[in-house]
mmCIF file of C-alpha atoms in Angstrom:
data_model
loop_
_atom_site.group_PDB
_atom_site.id
_atom_site.type_symbol
_atom_site.label_atom_id
_atom_site.label_comp_id
_atom_site.label_asym_id
_atom_site.label_seq_id
_atom_site.Cartn_x
_atom_site.Cartn_y
_atom_site.Cartn_z
ATOM 1 C CA MET P 24 -63.910 34.862 67.541
ATOM 2 C CA GLY P 25 -65.936 38.087 68.597
ATOM 3 C CA SER P 26 -64.871 41.435 67.379
ATOM 4 C CA HIS P 27 -63.812 42.439 70.927
ATOM 5 C CA ASP P 28 -61.603 39.382 71.478
ATOM 6 C CA ARG P 29 -60.140 39.794 67.876
ATOM 7 C CA HIS P 30 -59.083 43.634 68.827
ATOM 8 C CA THR P 31 -57.748 42.350 72.186
ATOM 9 C CA LEU P 32 -55.379 39.965 70.190
ATOM 10 C CA ARG P 33 -54.318 42.059 67.532
ATOM 11 C CA LEU P 34 -53.600 44.619 70.265
ATOM 12 C CA LEU P 35 -51.392 42.598 72.335
ATOM 13 C CA ALA P 36 -49.473 41.334 69.324
ATOM 14 C CA ARG P 37 -49.134 44.539 68.069
ATOM 15 C CA ILE P 38 -47.666 45.674 71.842
ATOM 16 C CA GLU P 39 -45.775 42.364 72.290
ATOM 17 C CA ALA P 40 -43.799 42.809 68.933
ATOM 18 C CA GLY P 41 -41.818 45.798 70.811
ATOM 19 C CA GLN P 42 -41.776 48.619 68.399
ATOM 20 C CA PRO P 43 -43.209 51.836 69.665
ATOM 21 C CA VAL P 44 -46.669 52.354 68.843
ATOM 22 C CA THR P 45 -49.254 55.447 69.774
ATOM 23 C CA GLN P 46 -52.674 54.745 70.229
ATOM 24 C CA ARG P 47 -52.980 56.715 66.831
ATOM 25 C CA SER P 48 -50.783 53.853 65.227
ATOM 26 C CA LEU P 49 -52.588 51.268 66.777
ATOM 27 C CA SER P 50 -56.045 52.789 65.727
ATOM 28 C CA LYS P 51 -54.797 52.327 61.858
ATOM 29 C CA ASP P 52 -53.478 48.899 62.594
ATOM 30 C CA LEU P 53 -56.659 47.488 64.058
ATOM 31 C CA GLY P 54 -58.998 49.420 61.688
ATOM 32 C CA ILE P 55 -60.867 51.043 64.649
ATOM 33 C CA ALA P 56 -61.673 54.385 65.933
ATOM 34 C CA LEU P 57 -59.240 56.121 68.044
ATOM 35 C CA GLY P 58 -61.753 56.430 70.921
ATOM 36 C CA LEU P 59 -62.490 52.603 71.039
ATOM 37 C CA THR P 60 -58.612 52.319 70.798
ATOM 38 C CA ASN P 61 -58.202 54.170 73.846
ATOM 39 C CA LEU P 62 -61.013 52.583 75.712
ATOM 40 C CA LEU P 63 -59.486 48.949 74.768
ATOM 41 C CA ILE P 64 -55.926 50.219 76.102
ATOM 42 C CA ARG P 65 -57.637 51.423 79.350
ATOM 43 C CA ARG P 66 -58.933 48.012 79.816
ATOM 44 C CA VAL P 67 -56.268 45.752 79.208
ATOM 45 C CA ALA P 68 -53.962 48.491 81.429
ATOM 46 C CA LYS P 69 -56.781 47.656 83.985
ATOM 47 C CA LYS P 70 -56.478 43.958 83.695
ATOM 48 C CA GLY P 71 -52.798 44.095 84.020
ATOM 49 C CA TRP P 72 -52.143 42.605 80.398
ATOM 50 C CA VAL P 73 -50.346 45.640 79.544
ATOM 51 C CA LYS P 74 -48.399 48.361 81.508
ATOM 52 C CA VAL P 75 -48.188 52.101 80.411
ATOM 53 C CA VAL P 76 -45.009 53.544 81.216
ATOM 54 C CA SER P 77 -44.396 57.804 81.200
ATOM 55 C CA ILE P 78 -41.389 58.360 78.967
ATOM 56 C CA ARG P 79 -42.144 62.107 78.455
ATOM 57 C CA PRO P 80 -44.603 64.287 79.487
ATOM 58 C CA ASN P 81 -46.632 63.620 76.501
ATOM 59 C CA ARG P 82 -45.261 59.981 75.711
ATOM 60 C CA VAL P 83 -46.040 57.023 76.857
ATOM 61 C CA ARG P 84 -44.616 53.493 76.289
ATOM 62 C CA TYR P 85 -46.987 50.149 76.054
ATOM 63 C CA LEU P 86 -45.046 47.136 77.413
ATOM 64 C CA ILE P 87 -46.990 43.484 77.663
ATOM 65 C CA THR P 88 -46.564 41.994 81.045
ATOM 66 C CA PRO P 89 -46.591 38.324 81.585
ATOM 67 C CA ALA P 90 -50.469 38.151 82.574
ATOM 68 C CA GLY P 91 -50.990 39.842 79.059
ATOM 69 C CA ILE P 92 -48.819 37.014 77.308
ATOM 70 C CA ILE P 93 -50.954 34.585 79.090
ATOM 71 C CA GLU P 94 -54.262 36.243 77.880
ATOM 72 C CA LYS P 95 -52.749 36.256 74.481
ATOM 73 C CA THR P 96 -51.900 32.694 74.476
ATOM 74 C CA ARG P 97 -55.530 31.909 75.735
ATOM 75 C CA ILE P 98 -57.319 33.787 73.042
ATOM 76 C CA THR P 99 -54.989 32.256 70.458
ATOM 77 C CA ARG P 100 -55.646 28.883 71.429
ATOM 78 C CA GLU P 101 -59.461 29.196 71.672
ATOM 79 C CA TYR P 102 -59.607 30.988 67.992
ATOM 80 C CA LEU P 103 -57.546 27.842 66.694
ATOM 81 C CA ASP P 104 -59.595 25.468 68.242
ATOM 82 C CA ASN P 105 -62.812 27.149 67.322
ATOM 83 C CA THR P 106 -61.502 27.548 63.624
ATOM 84 C CA VAL P 107 -60.627 23.881 63.352
ATOM 85 C CA GLN P 108 -63.926 22.900 64.707
ATOM 86 C CA LEU P 109 -65.815 25.430 62.306
ATOM 87 C CA TYR P 110 -63.594 23.702 59.336
ATOM 88 C CA THR P 111 -64.377 20.337 60.368
ATOM 89 C CA GLU P 112 -68.131 20.890 60.768
ATOM 90 C CA THR P 113 -68.385 22.701 57.440
ATOM 91 C CA ARG P 114 -66.183 20.330 55.495
ATOM 92 C CA GLU P 115 -68.734 17.354 56.753
ATOM 93 C CA GLN P 116 -71.815 19.517 55.680
ATOM 94 C CA ILE P 117 -70.288 20.300 52.350
ATOM 95 C CA ARG P 118 -69.252 16.866 51.782
ATOM 96 C CA ALA P 119 -72.630 15.675 52.691
ATOM 97 C CA SER P 120 -74.127 17.770 50.172
ATOM 98 C CA LEU P 121 -72.023 17.060 47.691
ATOM 99 C CA GLN P 122 -73.232 13.520 47.865
ATOM 100 C CA VAL P 123 -76.511 14.890 47.587
ATOM 101 C CA ILE P 124 -75.703 16.453 44.221
ATOM 102 C CA SER P 125 -74.127 13.215 43.200
ATOM 103 C CA ASP P 126 -77.167 10.987 44.356
ATOM 104 C CA GLU P 127 -79.517 13.500 42.393
ATOM 105 C CA TRP P 128 -77.268 13.246 39.012
ATOM 106 C CA SER P 129 -79.675 13.555 36.606
ATOM 107 C CA GLU P 130 -80.085 12.398 32.741
ATOM 108 C CA ALA P 131 -79.492 15.736 31.595
ATOM 109 C CA ASP P 132 -76.446 16.038 33.753
ATOM 110 C CA MET P 133 -75.227 12.851 32.143
ATOM 111 C CA THR P 134 -75.865 14.160 28.430
ATOM 112 C CA ALA P 135 -73.768 17.555 29.357
ATOM 113 C CA ALA P 136 -71.092 15.412 30.775
ATOM 114 C CA GLY P 137 -70.820 13.095 27.879
ATOM 115 C CA HIS P 138 -70.410 10.225 30.435
ATOM 116 C CA ARG P 139 -73.049 7.791 32.320
ATOM 117 C CA ASP P 140 -70.315 6.889 35.066
ATOM 118 C CA HIS P 141 -68.421 9.980 35.430
ATOM 119 C CA LYS P 142 -69.808 13.072 37.281
ATOM 120 C CA PRO P 143 -67.245 16.016 36.529
ATOM 121 C CA VAL P 144 -68.509 19.564 38.354
ATOM 122 C CA VAL P 145 -66.850 22.977 37.724
ATOM 123 C CA PHE P 146 -66.519 25.185 40.807
ATOM 124 C CA TYR P 147 -67.217 29.171 40.589
ATOM 125 C CA GLY P 148 -64.674 30.364 42.968
ATOM 126 C CA ALA P 149 -61.150 29.743 43.920
ATOM 127 C CA GLY P 150 -61.140 30.907 47.654
ATOM 128 C CA GLU P 151 -61.290 29.464 51.095
ATOM 129 C CA VAL P 152 -64.283 27.711 50.593
ATOM 130 C CA ALA P 153 -63.617 26.239 47.430
ATOM 131 C CA GLU P 154 -60.551 24.814 48.982
ATOM 132 C CA ILE P 155 -62.861 22.795 51.705
ATOM 133 C CA GLY P 156 -64.879 22.171 48.769
ATOM 134 C CA TYR P 157 -62.203 20.408 46.978
ATOM 135 C CA VAL P 158 -61.455 18.255 49.851
ATOM 136 C CA SER P 159 -64.939 17.534 50.588
ATOM 137 C CA LEU P 160 -65.066 16.450 46.957
ATOM 138 C CA GLN P 161 -62.573 13.480 47.575
ATOM 139 C CA GLY P 162 -65.107 11.385 49.164
ATOM 140 C CA THR P 163 -67.639 11.551 46.543
ATOM 141 C CA ASP P 164 -67.799 10.144 42.886
ATOM 142 C CA LEU P 165 -67.704 13.761 41.722
ATOM 143 C CA SER P 166 -64.626 15.232 39.724
ATOM 144 C CA LEU P 167 -63.761 18.413 39.573
ATOM 145 C CA ALA P 168 -63.347 19.329 35.701
ATOM 146 C CA GLY P 169 -62.553 22.869 36.268
ATOM 147 C CA VAL P 170 -62.765 26.160 37.829
ATOM 148 C CA VAL P 171 -63.879 29.810 37.366
ATOM 149 C CA ASP P 172 -63.362 32.854 39.176
ATOM 150 C CA ASP P 173 -63.892 36.692 38.016
ATOM 151 C CA ARG P 174 -61.211 37.949 40.851
ATOM 152 C CA ARG P 175 -58.288 35.447 40.972
ATOM 153 C CA THR P 176 -55.738 34.009 38.018
ATOM 154 C CA GLY P 177 -53.496 31.386 38.217
ATOM 155 C CA SER P 178 -54.009 27.963 39.155
ATOM 156 C CA PHE P 179 -56.554 26.002 41.954
ATOM 157 C CA PHE P 180 -54.666 22.768 42.797
ATOM 158 C CA HIS P 181 -54.189 21.006 39.345
ATOM 159 C CA LEU P 182 -56.320 22.946 37.358
ATOM 160 C CA PRO P 183 -55.752 26.314 35.825
ATOM 161 C CA ILE P 184 -58.219 29.137 36.757
ATOM 162 C CA ASP P 185 -60.803 30.433 33.893
ATOM 163 C CA GLN P 186 -62.386 33.254 33.273
ATOM 164 C CA PRO P 187 -66.343 33.291 33.882
ATOM 165 C CA ALA P 188 -66.494 34.221 29.897
ATOM 166 C CA ALA P 189 -65.210 30.799 29.246
ATOM 167 C CA LEU P 190 -68.124 28.812 30.495
ATOM 168 C CA ARG P 191 -70.405 27.651 27.991
ATOM 169 C CA ALA P 192 -73.798 25.677 29.037
ATOM 170 C CA ALA P 193 -72.182 22.296 29.245
ATOM 171 C CA THR P 194 -68.693 23.127 28.724
ATOM 172 C CA LEU P 195 -65.568 25.234 29.995
ATOM 173 C CA ASN P 196 -62.924 25.820 27.449
ATOM 174 C CA GLY P 197 -64.295 22.615 25.848
ATOM 175 C CA ARG P 198 -64.553 20.433 28.996
ATOM 176 C CA PRO P 199 -67.618 18.825 29.588
ATOM 177 C CA PHE P 200 -69.273 19.027 33.002
ATOM 178 C CA GLY P 201 -72.664 18.523 34.554
ATOM 179 C CA ARG P 202 -72.952 20.857 37.379
ATOM 180 C CA LEU P 203 -71.772 24.411 38.470
ATOM 181 C CA ILE P 204 -71.030 24.702 42.134
ATOM 182 C CA VAL P 205 -70.658 28.335 43.381
ATOM 183 C CA MET P 206 -68.270 28.086 46.022
ATOM 184 C CA SER P 207 -68.771 31.389 47.589
ATOM 185 C CA PHE P 208 -70.997 32.924 50.075
ATOM 186 C CA LYS P 209 -70.405 37.010 50.170
ATOM 187 C CA GLN P 210 -70.281 37.281 46.383
ATOM 188 C CA ALA P 211 -73.272 34.964 45.728
ATOM 189 C CA PRO P 212 -75.309 37.940 44.398
ATOM 190 C CA GLN P 213 -72.715 39.620 41.876
ATOM 191 C CA ILE P 214 -72.264 35.896 40.767
ATOM 192 C CA ARG P 215 -75.966 35.158 40.014
ATOM 193 C CA ILE P 216 -75.800 38.288 37.981
ATOM 194 C CA GLN P 217 -72.476 37.568 36.341
ATOM 195 C CA LEU P 218 -74.275 33.749 35.323
ATOM 196 C CA GLU P 219 -77.456 35.435 34.285
ATOM 197 C CA GLY P 220 -75.603 37.981 31.862
ATOM 198 C CA LEU P 221 -73.616 34.715 30.395
ATOM 199 C CA GLY P 222 -76.889 33.287 29.924
ATOM 200 C CA PHE P 223 -75.998 30.096 31.833
ATOM 201 C CA PRO P 224 -78.703 27.437 32.575
ATOM 202 C CA ALA P 225 -79.874 28.263 36.114
ATOM 203 C CA GLN P 226 -81.346 24.903 36.931
ATOM 204 C CA ARG P 227 -77.583 23.549 36.485
ATOM 205 C CA VAL P 228 -76.289 26.022 39.432
ATOM 206 C CA CYS P 229 -75.580 25.010 42.668
ATOM 207 C CA TRP P 230 -75.540 27.463 45.518
ATOM 208 C CA LEU P 231 -73.674 27.956 48.933
ATOM 209 C CA GLN P 232 -76.264 28.730 51.557
ATOM 210 C CA PRO P 233 -75.962 28.852 55.284
ATOM 211 C CA THR P 234 -77.206 25.443 56.842
ATOM 212 C CA ALA P 235 -78.173 25.425 60.508
ATOM 213 C CA GLY P 236 -75.934 28.247 61.664
ATOM 214 C CA ARG P 237 -73.244 27.071 59.489
ATOM 215 C CA ASP P 238 -72.237 27.612 55.392
ATOM 216 C CA ALA P 239 -73.191 24.540 53.459
ATOM 217 C CA ILE P 240 -74.242 23.840 49.694
ATOM 218 C CA GLY P 241 -77.853 23.927 49.353
ATOM 219 C CA SER P 242 -78.999 19.941 49.904
ATOM 220 C CA SER P 243 -81.436 20.227 47.030
ATOM 221 C CA GLY P 244 -78.113 20.640 44.672
ATOM 222 C CA ARG P 245 -80.903 22.981 42.670
ATOM 223 C CA SER P 246 -80.703 26.780 41.991
ATOM 224 C CA THR P 247 -81.851 28.570 45.476
ATOM 225 C CA ALA P 248 -81.589 31.794 46.615
ATOM 226 C CA PRO P 249 -78.091 32.828 48.153
#
């Protein structure tokens, strides 16, 4: 969804809620400048999606029209359709890349994991990307041995979220694993610095990187620029 449609959707939803709003409050809620909010309101009013009703000489009320409800529904449906498509494509790309990591499982990985028939990995990151990665992992012979995150605590599915300081060259809190997969795009530069500070072996890190306009794991399964 483009920023214009996103702002329009949030504006229509805010007005549809029925509570009194002003251009200033809408500007704050949408996180955009007051001048841009004014232009957006004028646009939706011109298209007949919102009706501007004068209450007092210096006071107006915004009402969503039937056409506005239809437009809000259209944008929402388009957003959901695109989200589902993006999720499906990203999941398949990550699943394929995880399979490559499995196929390239090296002798060093086997030694680190302590198994020849078991391929444990650790995720760095416990956000939405990691959740897609967890689903994708089920279609491979890799298994999730642990999760680290420097911003989240609690649990990730059935596993506790550990702090990065718990990472060792081949273990996480005593649990052996073969590869560390960084499940983040935006935080990749900071995570790289964190791992370098911990002295974690760079050759055993797999980074997420854009592939063909989408986000996926580096197909080589090796340490690459984020």
